């Protein structure tokens, strides 16, 4: 699978959900766009964190940024923003969405949702 870096349009949608570039104290943050590209590189290629190309930052910096995004719910914010934008642009249509019942947990020995009950 090939890897494409984040383009300008996608970055403009994602950037407001990310933490500010300047921390209150300490060192300045690494370039967040490069870090996000590093995270996406790992996700899309299936490589380990130690195999992240150096142009995206050090493996530990990219991984720590990923953990920060997970812990602070930022991935969910980005996902919701992109989903809403997709709805607004009519790029997403869930009118034909189905759920596979094997993914719905049932009590052992319980009545199946598809079976008729005896009356």
Short mmCIF file of N, CA and C in Angstrom, two decimals:
data_model
loop_
_atom_site.label_atom_id
_atom_site.label_comp_id
_atom_site.label_asym_id
_atom_site.label_seq_id
_atom_site.Cartn_x
_atom_site.Cartn_y
_atom_site.Cartn_z
N UNK A 1 0.85 -1.18 0.00
CA UNK A 1 0.00 0.00 0.00
C UNK A 1 0.89 1.24 0.00
N UNK A 2 0.57 2.17 -0.84
CA UNK A 2 1.36 3.39 -0.90
C UNK A 2 0.92 4.38 0.18
N UNK A 3 1.81 5.27 0.51
CA UNK A 3 1.53 6.25 1.56
C UNK A 3 1.52 7.64 0.96
N UNK A 4 0.45 8.38 1.25
CA UNK A 4 0.36 9.79 0.83
C UNK A 4 0.35 10.66 2.06
N UNK A 5 1.16 11.70 2.04
CA UNK A 5 1.20 12.62 3.17
C UNK A 5 -0.06 13.47 3.19
N UNK A 6 -0.31 14.10 4.33
CA UNK A 6 -1.49 14.96 4.52
C UNK A 6 -1.37 16.16 3.59
N UNK A 7 -2.41 16.39 2.78
CA UNK A 7 -2.39 17.55 1.88
C UNK A 7 -2.88 18.80 2.63
N UNK A 8 -2.77 19.95 1.98
CA UNK A 8 -3.11 21.23 2.62
C UNK A 8 -4.58 21.31 3.03
N UNK A 9 -5.48 20.79 2.21
CA UNK A 9 -6.92 20.86 2.52
C UNK A 9 -7.23 20.05 3.78
N UNK A 10 -6.71 18.83 3.85
CA UNK A 10 -6.94 17.99 5.02
C UNK A 10 -6.29 18.61 6.26
N UNK A 11 -5.09 19.16 6.11
CA UNK A 11 -4.40 19.77 7.24
C UNK A 11 -5.20 20.94 7.80
N UNK A 12 -5.81 21.74 6.95
CA UNK A 12 -6.62 22.87 7.42
C UNK A 12 -7.80 22.39 8.24
N UNK A 13 -8.32 21.21 7.95
CA UNK A 13 -9.43 20.66 8.72
C UNK A 13 -8.96 20.08 10.05
N UNK A 14 -7.77 19.52 10.07
CA UNK A 14 -7.26 18.86 11.27
C UNK A 14 -6.63 19.82 12.27
N UNK A 15 -5.95 20.81 11.78
CA UNK A 15 -5.11 21.67 12.63
C UNK A 15 -5.85 22.31 13.81
N UNK A 16 -7.10 22.79 13.65
CA UNK A 16 -7.77 23.41 14.80
C UNK A 16 -8.00 22.45 15.98
N UNK A 17 -8.06 21.15 15.71
CA UNK A 17 -8.29 20.17 16.77
C UNK A 17 -7.02 19.81 17.53
N UNK A 18 -5.87 20.15 16.97
CA UNK A 18 -4.59 19.80 17.60
C UNK A 18 -4.20 20.84 18.65
N UNK A 19 -3.32 20.45 19.59
CA UNK A 19 -2.87 21.42 20.60
C UNK A 19 -2.10 22.56 19.94
N UNK A 20 -2.01 23.69 20.62
CA UNK A 20 -1.32 24.83 20.03
C UNK A 20 0.15 24.50 19.80
N UNK A 21 0.71 25.13 18.81
CA UNK A 21 2.11 24.87 18.43
C UNK A 21 3.08 25.30 19.53
N UNK A 22 2.71 26.33 20.29
CA UNK A 22 3.60 26.84 21.32
C UNK A 22 3.15 26.36 22.70
N UNK A 23 3.95 25.55 23.38
CA UNK A 23 3.59 25.15 24.74
C UNK A 23 3.76 26.33 25.70
N UNK A 24 3.12 26.24 26.86
CA UNK A 24 3.21 27.32 27.85
C UNK A 24 4.63 27.47 28.37
N UNK A 25 5.30 26.34 28.58
CA UNK A 25 6.68 26.37 29.07
C UNK A 25 7.50 25.32 28.34
N UNK A 26 8.79 25.39 28.51
CA UNK A 26 9.66 24.36 27.94
C UNK A 26 10.00 24.59 26.48
N UNK A 27 10.45 23.51 25.85
CA UNK A 27 10.87 23.58 24.46
C UNK A 27 9.69 23.78 23.52
N UNK A 28 9.95 24.38 22.38
CA UNK A 28 8.89 24.47 21.38
C UNK A 28 8.56 23.07 20.84
N UNK A 29 7.33 22.87 20.46
CA UNK A 29 6.92 21.56 19.94
C UNK A 29 7.55 21.30 18.58
N UNK A 30 7.63 20.02 18.26
CA UNK A 30 8.07 19.62 16.93
C UNK A 30 6.96 19.98 15.94
N UNK A 31 7.26 19.98 14.68
CA UNK A 31 6.27 20.30 13.65
C UNK A 31 5.16 19.25 13.68
N UNK A 32 3.95 19.68 14.04
CA UNK A 32 2.85 18.72 14.23
C UNK A 32 2.40 18.07 12.93
N UNK A 33 2.53 18.78 11.83
CA UNK A 33 2.15 18.17 10.54
C UNK A 33 3.08 17.00 10.22
N UNK A 34 4.36 17.18 10.49
CA UNK A 34 5.31 16.08 10.27
C UNK A 34 5.02 14.92 11.21
N UNK A 35 4.69 15.23 12.46
CA UNK A 35 4.36 14.17 13.42
C UNK A 35 3.12 13.40 12.99
N UNK A 36 2.09 14.12 12.53
CA UNK A 36 0.87 13.45 12.05
C UNK A 36 1.18 12.58 10.84
N UNK A 37 2.03 13.06 9.95
CA UNK A 37 2.43 12.24 8.80
C UNK A 37 3.18 11.00 9.27
N UNK A 38 3.99 11.14 10.31
CA UNK A 38 4.69 9.98 10.87
C UNK A 38 3.73 8.96 11.45
N UNK A 39 2.72 9.43 12.16
CA UNK A 39 1.70 8.53 12.73
C UNK A 39 0.96 7.82 11.60
N UNK A 40 0.53 8.58 10.60
CA UNK A 40 -0.19 7.98 9.47
C UNK A 40 0.70 7.00 8.70
N UNK A 41 1.99 7.28 8.64
CA UNK A 41 2.92 6.36 7.98
C UNK A 41 2.90 5.00 8.68
N UNK A 42 2.94 5.01 10.00
CA UNK A 42 2.90 3.76 10.76
C UNK A 42 1.57 3.03 10.53
N UNK A 43 0.47 3.77 10.58
CA UNK A 43 -0.85 3.17 10.41
C UNK A 43 -1.03 2.59 9.01
N UNK A 44 -0.62 3.34 8.00
CA UNK A 44 -0.85 2.92 6.62
C UNK A 44 0.12 1.83 6.15
N UNK A 45 1.34 1.85 6.62
CA UNK A 45 2.31 0.85 6.15
C UNK A 45 2.39 -0.36 7.06
N UNK A 46 1.94 -0.22 8.30
CA UNK A 46 2.00 -1.33 9.24
C UNK A 46 3.38 -1.54 9.85
N UNK A 47 4.26 -0.58 9.68
CA UNK A 47 5.61 -0.71 10.24
C UNK A 47 5.58 -0.45 11.75
N UNK A 48 6.68 -0.70 12.41
CA UNK A 48 6.78 -0.40 13.83
C UNK A 48 7.21 1.05 14.01
N UNK A 49 7.09 1.55 15.23
CA UNK A 49 7.45 2.94 15.50
C UNK A 49 8.93 3.19 15.21
N UNK A 50 9.76 2.19 15.43
CA UNK A 50 11.20 2.39 15.21
C UNK A 50 11.54 2.54 13.73
N UNK A 51 10.60 2.18 12.84
CA UNK A 51 10.84 2.27 11.40
C UNK A 51 10.29 3.55 10.77
N UNK A 52 9.81 4.48 11.60
CA UNK A 52 9.29 5.75 11.07
C UNK A 52 10.45 6.52 10.43
N UNK A 53 10.29 6.98 9.18
CA UNK A 53 11.37 7.76 8.56
C UNK A 53 11.72 8.99 9.39
N UNK A 54 12.98 9.30 9.45
CA UNK A 54 13.49 10.40 10.28
C UNK A 54 12.89 11.75 9.89
N UNK A 55 12.46 11.91 8.63
CA UNK A 55 11.92 13.20 8.19
C UNK A 55 10.64 13.57 8.94
N UNK A 56 10.00 12.59 9.61
CA UNK A 56 8.78 12.87 10.38
C UNK A 56 9.08 13.14 11.85
N UNK A 57 10.31 13.03 12.25
CA UNK A 57 10.70 13.22 13.64
C UNK A 57 11.27 11.92 14.18
N UNK A 58 11.78 11.98 15.39
CA UNK A 58 12.34 10.76 15.99
C UNK A 58 11.21 9.79 16.31
N UNK A 59 11.55 8.51 16.37
CA UNK A 59 10.52 7.50 16.64
C UNK A 59 9.83 7.74 17.97
N UNK A 60 10.59 8.19 18.98
CA UNK A 60 9.98 8.41 20.29
C UNK A 60 9.08 9.65 20.28
N UNK A 61 9.47 10.69 19.55
CA UNK A 61 8.64 11.89 19.49
C UNK A 61 7.32 11.60 18.78
N UNK A 62 7.39 10.88 17.67
CA UNK A 62 6.18 10.54 16.92
C UNK A 62 5.27 9.66 17.79
N UNK A 63 5.85 8.67 18.47
CA UNK A 63 5.05 7.78 19.30
C UNK A 63 4.45 8.51 20.50
N UNK A 64 5.22 9.37 21.14
CA UNK A 64 4.69 10.14 22.28
C UNK A 64 3.55 11.06 21.84
N UNK A 65 3.67 11.65 20.66
CA UNK A 65 2.60 12.51 20.15
C UNK A 65 1.34 11.68 19.89
N UNK A 66 1.52 10.48 19.36
CA UNK A 66 0.38 9.56 19.14
C UNK A 66 -0.31 9.25 20.47
N UNK A 67 0.47 8.94 21.49
CA UNK A 67 -0.11 8.64 22.81
C UNK A 67 -0.83 9.85 23.38
N UNK A 68 -0.27 11.03 23.21
CA UNK A 68 -0.90 12.27 23.67
C UNK A 68 -2.26 12.45 22.99
N UNK A 69 -2.31 12.23 21.67
CA UNK A 69 -3.57 12.39 20.94
C UNK A 69 -4.61 11.38 21.42
N UNK A 70 -4.17 10.17 21.73
CA UNK A 70 -5.08 9.14 22.24
C UNK A 70 -5.63 9.53 23.61
N UNK A 71 -4.75 9.90 24.51
CA UNK A 71 -5.13 10.19 25.89
C UNK A 71 -6.04 11.40 26.02
N UNK A 72 -5.91 12.36 25.13
CA UNK A 72 -6.69 13.60 25.22
C UNK A 72 -7.90 13.63 24.29
N UNK A 73 -8.22 12.50 23.66
CA UNK A 73 -9.41 12.42 22.81
C UNK A 73 -9.32 13.26 21.54
N UNK A 74 -8.13 13.58 21.12
CA UNK A 74 -7.97 14.45 19.95
C UNK A 74 -8.28 13.71 18.66
N UNK A 75 -7.97 12.41 18.60
CA UNK A 75 -8.34 11.64 17.41
C UNK A 75 -9.84 11.68 17.20
N UNK A 76 -10.60 11.56 18.28
CA UNK A 76 -12.06 11.59 18.17
C UNK A 76 -12.54 12.94 17.66
N UNK A 77 -11.93 14.03 18.14
CA UNK A 77 -12.30 15.37 17.67
C UNK A 77 -12.03 15.50 16.17
N UNK A 78 -10.85 15.04 15.74
CA UNK A 78 -10.50 15.12 14.32
C UNK A 78 -11.47 14.29 13.49
N UNK A 79 -11.76 13.07 13.95
CA UNK A 79 -12.69 12.20 13.23
C UNK A 79 -14.06 12.85 13.10
N UNK A 80 -14.58 13.40 14.20
CA UNK A 80 -15.89 14.04 14.16
C UNK A 80 -15.91 15.24 13.23
N UNK A 81 -14.84 16.03 13.25
CA UNK A 81 -14.75 17.20 12.37
C UNK A 81 -14.75 16.78 10.90
N UNK A 82 -13.96 15.76 10.57
CA UNK A 82 -13.91 15.29 9.19
C UNK A 82 -15.23 14.65 8.76
N UNK A 83 -15.88 13.94 9.69
CA UNK A 83 -17.17 13.34 9.39
C UNK A 83 -18.22 14.41 9.12
N UNK A 84 -18.27 15.43 9.96
CA UNK A 84 -19.22 16.53 9.74
C UNK A 84 -18.95 17.26 8.44
N UNK A 85 -17.68 17.47 8.13
CA UNK A 85 -17.33 18.13 6.87
C UNK A 85 -17.76 17.27 5.69
N UNK A 86 -17.60 15.96 5.81
CA UNK A 86 -18.04 15.04 4.75
C UNK A 86 -19.54 15.09 4.54
N UNK A 87 -20.31 15.18 5.64
CA UNK A 87 -21.76 15.33 5.52
C UNK A 87 -22.12 16.64 4.83
N UNK A 88 -21.46 17.72 5.26
CA UNK A 88 -21.75 19.04 4.68
C UNK A 88 -21.48 19.08 3.18
N UNK A 89 -20.46 18.37 2.74
CA UNK A 89 -20.10 18.36 1.32
C UNK A 89 -20.82 17.26 0.53
N UNK A 90 -21.74 16.55 1.20
CA UNK A 90 -22.46 15.42 0.60
C UNK A 90 -21.51 14.35 0.06
N UNK A 91 -20.41 14.14 0.76
CA UNK A 91 -19.45 13.10 0.39
C UNK A 91 -19.71 11.81 1.17
N UNK A 92 -20.54 11.91 2.21
CA UNK A 92 -20.85 10.74 3.03
C UNK A 92 -22.35 10.54 3.01
N UNK A 93 -22.76 9.29 2.74
CA UNK A 93 -24.18 8.95 2.71
C UNK A 93 -24.36 7.64 3.46
N UNK A 94 -24.98 7.71 4.62
CA UNK A 94 -25.19 6.51 5.43
C UNK A 94 -26.61 5.97 5.30
N UNK A 95 -27.30 6.32 4.22
CA UNK A 95 -28.68 5.86 4.06
C UNK A 95 -28.73 4.36 3.79
N UNK A 96 -27.64 3.77 3.37
CA UNK A 96 -27.58 2.33 3.12
C UNK A 96 -26.51 1.70 4.01
N UNK A 97 -26.70 1.81 5.30
CA UNK A 97 -25.73 1.30 6.25
C UNK A 97 -26.34 0.08 6.95
N UNK A 98 -25.59 -0.99 7.07
CA UNK A 98 -26.08 -2.22 7.67
C UNK A 98 -25.16 -2.66 8.80
N UNK A 99 -25.74 -3.36 9.77
CA UNK A 99 -24.97 -3.92 10.87
C UNK A 99 -25.05 -5.43 10.80
N UNK A 100 -23.94 -6.09 10.95
CA UNK A 100 -23.91 -7.54 10.95
C UNK A 100 -24.26 -8.01 12.36
N UNK A 101 -25.27 -8.86 12.49
CA UNK A 101 -25.74 -9.26 13.82
C UNK A 101 -24.73 -10.12 14.57
N UNK A 102 -23.75 -10.70 13.90
CA UNK A 102 -22.75 -11.48 14.63
C UNK A 102 -21.91 -10.60 15.54
N UNK A 103 -21.94 -9.29 15.30
CA UNK A 103 -21.18 -8.36 16.13
C UNK A 103 -21.96 -7.89 17.35
N UNK A 104 -23.22 -8.30 17.47
CA UNK A 104 -24.05 -7.90 18.60
C UNK A 104 -23.99 -9.00 19.65
N UNK A 105 -23.51 -8.70 20.86
CA UNK A 105 -23.39 -9.75 21.87
C UNK A 105 -24.77 -10.22 22.36
N UNK A 106 -24.87 -11.51 22.63
CA UNK A 106 -26.11 -12.08 23.16
C UNK A 106 -25.77 -12.93 24.37
N UNK A 107 -26.71 -13.05 25.29
CA UNK A 107 -26.49 -13.90 26.46
C UNK A 107 -26.46 -15.35 26.02
N UNK A 108 -25.60 -16.11 26.66
CA UNK A 108 -25.51 -17.53 26.33
C UNK A 108 -26.82 -18.22 26.72
N UNK A 109 -27.40 -18.92 25.76
CA UNK A 109 -28.66 -19.60 26.01
C UNK A 109 -29.87 -18.69 25.90
N UNK A 110 -29.66 -17.43 25.59
CA UNK A 110 -30.76 -16.48 25.45
C UNK A 110 -31.46 -16.63 24.11
N UNK A 111 -32.60 -15.98 23.99
CA UNK A 111 -33.37 -16.04 22.75
C UNK A 111 -32.72 -15.13 21.72
N UNK A 112 -32.56 -15.65 20.54
CA UNK A 112 -31.97 -14.86 19.46
C UNK A 112 -32.96 -13.79 19.03
N UNK A 113 -32.45 -12.66 18.60
CA UNK A 113 -33.30 -11.56 18.15
C UNK A 113 -34.07 -11.93 16.89
N UNK A 114 -33.59 -12.94 16.15
CA UNK A 114 -34.25 -13.32 14.90
C UNK A 114 -35.21 -14.49 15.09
N UNK A 115 -35.27 -15.07 16.29
CA UNK A 115 -36.15 -16.21 16.53
C UNK A 115 -37.48 -15.74 17.10
N UNK A 116 -38.54 -16.43 16.72
CA UNK A 116 -39.86 -16.14 17.29
C UNK A 116 -39.91 -16.70 18.71
N UNK A 117 -40.55 -15.96 19.60
CA UNK A 117 -40.70 -16.44 20.97
C UNK A 117 -42.00 -17.20 21.09
N UNK A 118 -42.02 -18.23 21.95
CA UNK A 118 -43.25 -18.99 22.18
C UNK A 118 -44.17 -18.20 23.07
N UNK A 119 -45.45 -18.21 22.74
CA UNK A 119 -46.41 -17.47 23.55
C UNK A 119 -47.40 -18.39 24.18
#
